[in-house]
């Protein structure tokens, strides 16, 4: 059972931030409520005031500005999945969004809520990393931009400060000629593993490579060292490099044994699925399959 809650419905970022500051620890930002209401209902989180940010118009847009897609924090997974402009600019994001949970969660949950909650078992953040996405955070006084890779601190932890809202996600297009793919593995609704790749290929050689892995460790991460090693190789060599990358991946991703599988299994599947995703991207299949 939920205890009675006060609902505040600001229409500007400043009002919302002020409410968060005024109510302090008692207040929580409420967007779609997909996570928040579950936590409150199960007694895992206490709150007296919900600051509903959905009436702030600024948080609802999807626009293209000079090649950079601007997505408001309150845009739902369902809207992103069905947006023509997103499909054109970031097809792997479209695919990742279509794989989130089920249509109920996709219609309720927002991109901002997903990123701000920083649950390791999430889809969009992993794809956004290969786009070098950034987030715009704001409070009563100012706004600031932060690279998404620096926004995620740990599982359920971000750089958001008290009084801050996540306002927008900025998603640059991939470099000209770069193809992408996202692959995900799941046993339950939330993913066990998600891999995103971006590649630019010339005569069979990888000229540019971007790799990201989510769900295996506390936060989604780019694999900078592997990107450098795979650059200027061919697919067959890249797969060999991935097969030998266990130690690097273990140190970076810090997988643990849990109900979703052993750490060794997750590392093995990470290597296999990165290789498969590279192959899919080379073939230009951004809407890769999930298993
Ligand atoms: C059954 C189930 C299955 C799921 N499966 C998947 C899956 O397969 N893949 C996947 O990626 N995700 C999955 N999710 C997670 C889902 O995507 C998120 O629950 C959803 O996107 C959260 O968005 P929301 O708007 O509902 O956030 P809310 O529940 O409203 O908020 C979540 C948290 O973020 C904070 N917050 C929300 N908006 C902002 C903002 N603008 N600024 C700052 N803080 C904010 C809230 O205070 C709260 O702490 C699943 C969730 C459920 C319940």
Short mmCIF file of C-alpha atoms and ligand atoms in Angstrom, two decimals:
data_model
loop_
_atom_site.label_atom_id
_atom_site.label_comp_id
_atom_site.label_asym_id
_atom_site.label_seq_id
_atom_site.Cartn_x
_atom_site.Cartn_y
_atom_site.Cartn_z
CA UNK A 1 0.00 0.00 0.00
CA UNK A 2 1.17 3.51 -0.78
CA UNK A 3 1.04 6.11 1.99
CA UNK A 4 -0.72 9.37 1.04
CA UNK A 5 1.57 11.54 -1.06
CA UNK A 6 1.49 15.23 -1.90
CA UNK A 7 1.67 15.83 -5.65
CA UNK A 8 3.37 18.99 -6.90
CA UNK A 9 3.02 19.79 -10.60
CA UNK A 10 5.43 22.55 -11.65
CA UNK A 11 5.36 23.88 -15.21
CA UNK A 12 8.94 25.20 -15.35
CA UNK A 13 12.35 23.78 -14.51
CA UNK A 14 12.87 26.57 -11.96
CA UNK A 15 9.62 25.75 -10.11
CA UNK A 16 10.46 22.06 -10.06
CA UNK A 17 13.97 22.67 -8.76
CA UNK A 18 12.66 25.05 -6.10
CA UNK A 19 10.14 22.44 -4.94
CA UNK A 20 12.92 19.85 -4.70
CA UNK A 21 15.03 22.24 -2.65
CA UNK A 22 12.15 23.32 -0.41
CA UNK A 23 10.95 19.79 0.39
CA UNK A 24 14.48 18.34 0.51
CA UNK A 25 14.79 14.62 1.29
CA UNK A 26 11.01 14.23 1.44
CA UNK A 27 10.58 14.96 -2.28
CA UNK A 28 11.23 12.76 -5.29
CA UNK A 29 11.07 13.60 -9.00
CA UNK A 30 8.19 11.72 -10.58
CA UNK A 31 8.19 11.21 -14.36
CA UNK A 32 6.52 8.02 -15.67
CA UNK A 33 6.64 6.39 -12.24
CA UNK A 34 7.58 2.97 -13.68
CA UNK A 35 10.42 2.59 -11.16
CA UNK A 36 9.39 5.10 -8.53
CA UNK A 37 5.95 3.70 -7.78
CA UNK A 38 7.34 0.16 -7.59
CA UNK A 39 9.96 1.29 -5.06
CA UNK A 40 7.43 3.21 -2.97
CA UNK A 41 4.87 0.42 -3.06
CA UNK A 42 7.45 -2.14 -1.95
CA UNK A 43 8.72 0.09 0.86
CA UNK A 44 12.19 0.35 -0.70
CA UNK A 45 11.97 4.14 -0.84
CA UNK A 46 10.26 6.71 1.36
CA UNK A 47 8.76 9.92 0.05
CA UNK A 48 6.10 12.40 1.08
CA UNK A 49 6.09 14.64 -1.97
CA UNK A 50 6.17 13.73 -5.65
CA UNK A 51 7.40 16.48 -7.95
CA UNK A 52 5.69 15.53 -11.21
CA UNK A 53 7.84 16.94 -14.01
CA UNK A 54 5.58 15.92 -16.89
CA UNK A 55 3.87 19.31 -17.12
CA UNK A 56 7.16 21.00 -18.06
CA UNK A 57 6.85 21.43 -21.84
CA UNK A 58 10.62 21.72 -22.33
CA UNK A 59 10.99 18.05 -21.31
CA UNK A 60 8.79 16.66 -24.08
CA UNK A 61 10.40 17.56 -27.40
CA UNK A 62 12.29 15.58 -30.00
CA UNK A 63 14.11 17.96 -32.34
CA UNK A 64 17.07 17.91 -34.66
CA UNK A 65 19.47 20.80 -34.27
CA UNK A 66 22.57 20.93 -36.48
CA UNK A 67 22.83 17.13 -36.71
CA UNK A 68 22.24 16.63 -32.98
CA UNK A 69 19.05 15.00 -31.80
CA UNK A 70 17.62 16.72 -28.71
CA UNK A 71 15.32 14.46 -26.69
CA UNK A 72 13.42 15.84 -23.71
CA UNK A 73 13.77 13.86 -20.49
CA UNK A 74 10.04 13.05 -20.36
CA UNK A 75 9.86 11.50 -23.83
CA UNK A 76 8.69 7.91 -23.38
CA UNK A 77 10.36 4.79 -24.73
CA UNK A 78 7.25 4.21 -26.85
CA UNK A 79 7.52 7.64 -28.49
CA UNK A 80 11.22 7.12 -29.18
CA UNK A 81 10.59 3.67 -30.62
CA UNK A 82 8.06 5.16 -33.07
CA UNK A 83 9.82 8.41 -33.95
CA UNK A 84 10.83 8.71 -37.63
CA UNK A 85 13.52 11.27 -36.84
CA UNK A 86 15.08 8.96 -34.22
CA UNK A 87 15.01 6.02 -36.65
CA UNK A 88 16.83 8.11 -39.23
CA UNK A 89 19.45 9.55 -36.87
CA UNK A 90 19.99 6.66 -34.49
CA UNK A 91 18.48 3.41 -35.79
CA UNK A 92 20.11 1.29 -33.08
CA UNK A 93 18.45 3.46 -30.45
CA UNK A 94 15.09 2.83 -32.12
CA UNK A 95 15.77 -0.87 -31.91
CA UNK A 96 16.96 -0.71 -28.28
CA UNK A 97 13.87 1.26 -27.31
CA UNK A 98 11.62 -1.30 -28.98
CA UNK A 99 13.15 -3.98 -26.74
CA UNK A 100 12.49 -2.26 -23.41
CA UNK A 101 10.25 -4.49 -21.28
CA UNK A 102 6.74 -4.45 -22.74
CA UNK A 103 4.37 -1.90 -24.25
CA UNK A 104 3.00 -0.90 -20.82
CA UNK A 105 6.45 -0.01 -19.44
CA UNK A 106 7.46 1.62 -22.74
CA UNK A 107 4.36 3.83 -22.72
CA UNK A 108 4.88 4.83 -19.08
CA UNK A 109 8.66 5.02 -18.70
CA UNK A 110 10.71 7.96 -19.94
CA UNK A 111 14.26 8.18 -21.27
CA UNK A 112 15.13 10.67 -18.51
CA UNK A 113 13.77 8.37 -15.81
CA UNK A 114 15.67 5.45 -17.26
CA UNK A 115 19.02 7.30 -17.30
CA UNK A 116 18.50 9.10 -13.98
CA UNK A 117 17.64 5.84 -12.21
CA UNK A 118 20.88 4.31 -13.55
CA UNK A 119 19.74 0.72 -13.22
CA UNK A 120 22.54 -1.38 -14.72
CA UNK A 121 19.96 -3.59 -16.48
CA UNK A 122 18.90 -0.96 -19.01
CA UNK A 123 19.04 -0.65 -22.78
CA UNK A 124 19.20 2.95 -24.05
CA UNK A 125 22.32 4.12 -22.18
CA UNK A 126 24.52 1.54 -23.90
CA UNK A 127 23.50 2.70 -27.40
CA UNK A 128 23.73 6.36 -26.41
CA UNK A 129 27.38 5.84 -25.43
CA UNK A 130 28.40 4.97 -29.00
CA UNK A 131 26.73 8.22 -30.11
CA UNK A 132 28.87 10.18 -27.61
CA UNK A 133 25.61 11.47 -26.17
CA UNK A 134 25.51 14.12 -23.47
CA UNK A 135 22.86 15.17 -20.97
CA UNK A 136 21.70 18.64 -20.00
CA UNK A 137 21.12 18.98 -16.26
CA UNK A 138 19.44 22.00 -14.74
CA UNK A 139 18.37 23.51 -11.45
CA UNK A 140 16.91 26.80 -10.27
CA UNK A 141 20.12 28.68 -11.00
CA UNK A 142 21.82 27.19 -14.06
CA UNK A 143 22.13 24.46 -16.63
CA UNK A 144 25.14 22.34 -17.48
CA UNK A 145 26.09 19.73 -20.05
CA UNK A 146 27.77 16.47 -19.08
CA UNK A 147 28.95 13.62 -21.30
CA UNK A 148 26.73 10.61 -20.66
CA UNK A 149 29.82 8.51 -19.87
CA UNK A 150 30.49 10.86 -16.94
CA UNK A 151 26.83 11.09 -15.90
CA UNK A 152 26.71 7.43 -14.81
CA UNK A 153 28.70 7.05 -11.60
CA UNK A 154 27.71 3.60 -10.39
CA UNK A 155 24.63 1.41 -10.17
CA UNK A 156 21.73 3.66 -9.12
CA UNK A 157 24.13 6.61 -8.85
CA UNK A 158 24.62 9.56 -11.18
CA UNK A 159 26.15 13.03 -10.88
CA UNK A 160 22.67 14.56 -10.28
CA UNK A 161 22.80 16.86 -7.23
CA UNK A 162 19.88 17.72 -4.93
CA UNK A 163 17.64 20.20 -6.79
CA UNK A 164 18.87 19.01 -10.22
CA UNK A 165 16.67 17.73 -13.02
CA UNK A 166 17.78 15.87 -16.10
CA UNK A 167 16.37 18.10 -18.86
CA UNK A 168 17.48 16.77 -22.23
CA UNK A 169 19.59 14.13 -23.88
CA UNK A 170 21.69 15.32 -26.83
CA UNK A 171 22.50 12.61 -29.36
CA UNK A 172 24.99 13.47 -32.13
CA UNK A 173 24.64 11.52 -35.37
CA UNK A 174 27.28 8.86 -35.91
CA UNK A 175 30.17 9.97 -38.17
CA UNK A 176 29.41 9.75 -41.91
CA UNK A 177 29.56 6.16 -43.12
CA UNK A 178 29.45 4.63 -39.64
CA UNK A 179 26.99 1.75 -39.20
CA UNK A 180 25.75 0.62 -35.81
CA UNK A 181 24.12 -2.38 -34.19
CA UNK A 182 22.66 -3.20 -30.78
CA UNK A 183 22.30 -6.74 -29.48
CA UNK A 184 20.75 -7.76 -26.21
CA UNK A 185 20.43 -10.94 -24.22
CA UNK A 186 17.61 -11.39 -21.76
CA UNK A 187 16.15 -14.09 -19.59
CA UNK A 188 13.57 -11.85 -17.95
CA UNK A 189 12.19 -8.49 -19.11
CA UNK A 190 15.23 -6.47 -18.14
CA UNK A 191 18.34 -7.24 -20.16
CA UNK A 192 21.14 -9.47 -18.87
CA UNK A 193 23.56 -8.01 -21.42
CA UNK A 194 23.46 -5.27 -24.04
CA UNK A 195 26.20 -4.50 -26.57
CA UNK A 196 26.31 -1.57 -28.98
CA UNK A 197 28.83 -1.09 -31.76
CA UNK A 198 29.52 1.54 -34.38
CA UNK A 199 31.90 0.82 -37.26
CA UNK A 200 33.19 2.55 -40.36
CA UNK A 201 34.64 0.01 -42.77
CA UNK A 202 36.85 0.54 -45.82
CA UNK A 203 37.83 -2.43 -48.02
CA UNK A 204 37.03 -4.78 -45.14
CA UNK A 205 39.19 -2.87 -42.60
CA UNK A 206 37.67 -1.18 -39.56
CA UNK A 207 38.61 2.48 -39.97
CA UNK A 208 36.75 3.58 -36.88
CA UNK A 209 35.25 1.49 -34.08
CA UNK A 210 33.03 2.31 -31.11
CA UNK A 211 32.07 -0.39 -28.61
CA UNK A 212 29.88 -0.22 -25.52
CA UNK A 213 28.63 -2.82 -23.05
CA UNK A 214 25.80 -2.51 -20.56
CA UNK A 215 24.20 -4.65 -17.83
CA UNK A 216 27.26 -6.79 -17.07
CA UNK A 217 28.81 -4.31 -14.66
CA UNK A 218 27.49 -1.52 -12.44
CA UNK A 219 27.18 0.91 -15.37
CA UNK A 220 27.29 0.93 -19.16
CA UNK A 221 30.79 1.62 -20.48
CA UNK A 222 32.74 2.29 -23.67
CA UNK A 223 35.58 -0.16 -24.32
CA UNK A 224 38.31 2.31 -25.32
CA UNK A 225 41.24 -0.12 -25.26
CA UNK A 226 39.47 -2.68 -27.44
CA UNK A 227 38.36 0.04 -29.86
CA UNK A 228 42.01 0.96 -30.40
CA UNK A 229 43.07 -2.67 -30.83
CA UNK A 230 40.32 -3.44 -33.34
CA UNK A 231 40.92 -0.31 -35.43
CA UNK A 232 42.60 -1.12 -38.77
CA UNK A 233 41.85 -4.86 -38.46
CA UNK A 234 39.34 -7.02 -40.35
CA UNK A 235 36.30 -8.73 -38.85
CA UNK A 236 38.06 -12.09 -38.48
CA UNK A 237 40.96 -10.45 -36.57
CA UNK A 238 38.57 -8.38 -34.48
CA UNK A 239 36.80 -11.56 -33.35
CA UNK A 240 40.16 -13.07 -32.34
CA UNK A 241 41.01 -9.92 -30.38
CA UNK A 242 37.64 -10.11 -28.63
CA UNK A 243 38.16 -13.79 -27.82
CA UNK A 244 41.38 -12.84 -26.02
CA UNK A 245 39.91 -9.87 -24.17
CA UNK A 246 38.65 -11.63 -21.02
CA UNK A 247 41.05 -10.02 -18.59
CA UNK A 248 40.45 -6.52 -19.92
CA UNK A 249 36.66 -6.98 -19.85
CA UNK A 250 36.71 -8.50 -16.35
CA UNK A 251 38.74 -5.60 -14.94
CA UNK A 252 36.61 -2.96 -16.66
CA UNK A 253 33.11 -4.40 -16.27
CA UNK A 254 33.48 -6.12 -12.88
CA UNK A 255 30.82 -8.79 -13.53
CA UNK A 256 29.42 -10.73 -10.57
CA UNK A 257 27.73 -14.12 -10.21
CA UNK A 258 23.99 -13.64 -9.74
CA UNK A 259 20.61 -15.06 -10.76
CA UNK A 260 21.22 -13.97 -14.36
CA UNK A 261 24.35 -16.11 -14.66
CA UNK A 262 27.94 -16.49 -13.53
CA UNK A 263 30.49 -13.75 -14.13
CA UNK A 264 32.31 -16.12 -16.53
CA UNK A 265 29.13 -16.72 -18.54
CA UNK A 266 28.49 -12.96 -18.82
CA UNK A 267 32.06 -12.31 -19.98
CA UNK A 268 31.85 -15.12 -22.51
CA UNK A 269 28.55 -13.81 -23.89
CA UNK A 270 29.93 -10.25 -23.98
CA UNK A 271 32.79 -11.38 -26.24
CA UNK A 272 30.51 -13.44 -28.46
CA UNK A 273 27.85 -10.75 -28.79
CA UNK A 274 30.36 -7.98 -29.48
CA UNK A 275 31.66 -10.11 -32.37
CA UNK A 276 28.12 -10.74 -33.61
CA UNK A 277 27.25 -7.05 -33.31
CA UNK A 278 30.36 -6.09 -35.32
CA UNK A 279 29.24 -8.52 -38.00
CA UNK A 280 25.69 -7.12 -37.99
CA UNK A 281 26.98 -3.56 -38.23
CA UNK A 282 29.30 -4.46 -41.13
CA UNK A 283 26.24 -5.86 -42.90
CA UNK A 284 24.37 -2.63 -42.13
CA UNK A 285 21.82 -4.34 -39.92
CA UNK A 286 21.24 -1.78 -37.16
CA UNK A 287 18.01 -3.41 -36.04
CA UNK A 288 19.84 -6.44 -34.79
CA UNK A 289 18.09 -9.33 -33.13
CA UNK A 290 17.93 -10.04 -29.43
CA UNK A 291 18.13 -13.47 -27.90
C1 LIG B 1 8.84 -4.47 -15.29
C2 LIG B 1 9.89 -3.54 -15.81
C3 LIG B 1 10.72 -3.95 -16.84
C4 LIG B 1 11.70 -3.11 -17.35
N1 LIG B 1 12.49 -3.52 -18.39
C5 LIG B 1 13.41 -2.68 -18.91
C6 LIG B 1 14.20 -3.05 -20.04
O1 LIG B 1 14.05 -4.12 -20.60
N2 LIG B 1 15.11 -2.17 -20.49
C7 LIG B 1 15.29 -0.93 -19.92
O2 LIG B 1 16.11 -0.15 -20.38
N3 LIG B 1 14.54 -0.56 -18.86
C8 LIG B 1 13.63 -1.40 -18.36
N4 LIG B 1 12.87 -1.01 -17.30
C9 LIG B 1 13.15 0.30 -16.70
C10 LIG B 1 12.29 1.37 -17.37
O3 LIG B 1 12.83 1.71 -18.60
C11 LIG B 1 12.32 2.52 -16.43
O4 LIG B 1 11.54 2.10 -15.38
C12 LIG B 1 11.71 3.79 -16.94
O5 LIG B 1 12.31 4.26 -18.09
C13 LIG B 1 11.85 4.83 -15.86
O6 LIG B 1 11.27 6.01 -16.35
P1 LIG B 1 10.13 6.71 -15.52
O7 LIG B 1 9.79 7.93 -16.26
O8 LIG B 1 9.02 5.77 -15.24
O9 LIG B 1 10.92 7.05 -14.19
P2 LIG B 1 10.35 7.23 -12.73
O10 LIG B 1 9.96 5.91 -12.17
O11 LIG B 1 9.35 8.32 -12.67
O12 LIG B 1 11.69 7.72 -12.03
C14 LIG B 1 12.80 6.85 -11.91
C15 LIG B 1 13.89 7.58 -11.11
O13 LIG B 1 14.45 8.63 -11.88
C16 LIG B 1 14.23 9.91 -11.26
N5 LIG B 1 13.86 10.81 -12.35
C17 LIG B 1 12.86 10.63 -13.26
N6 LIG B 1 12.88 11.64 -14.17
C18 LIG B 1 13.90 12.45 -13.82
C19 LIG B 1 14.44 13.65 -14.38
N7 LIG B 1 13.94 14.23 -15.49
N8 LIG B 1 15.49 14.22 -13.76
C20 LIG B 1 16.03 13.65 -12.67
N9 LIG B 1 15.58 12.53 -12.08
C21 LIG B 1 14.53 11.93 -12.66
C22 LIG B 1 13.10 9.66 -10.25
O14 LIG B 1 13.16 10.54 -9.17
C23 LIG B 1 13.39 8.23 -9.84
O15 LIG B 1 14.43 8.20 -8.90
C24 LIG B 1 11.86 -1.82 -16.77
C25 LIG B 1 11.03 -1.40 -15.74
C26 LIG B 1 10.04 -2.24 -15.26
C27 LIG B 1 9.15 -1.74 -14.17
#
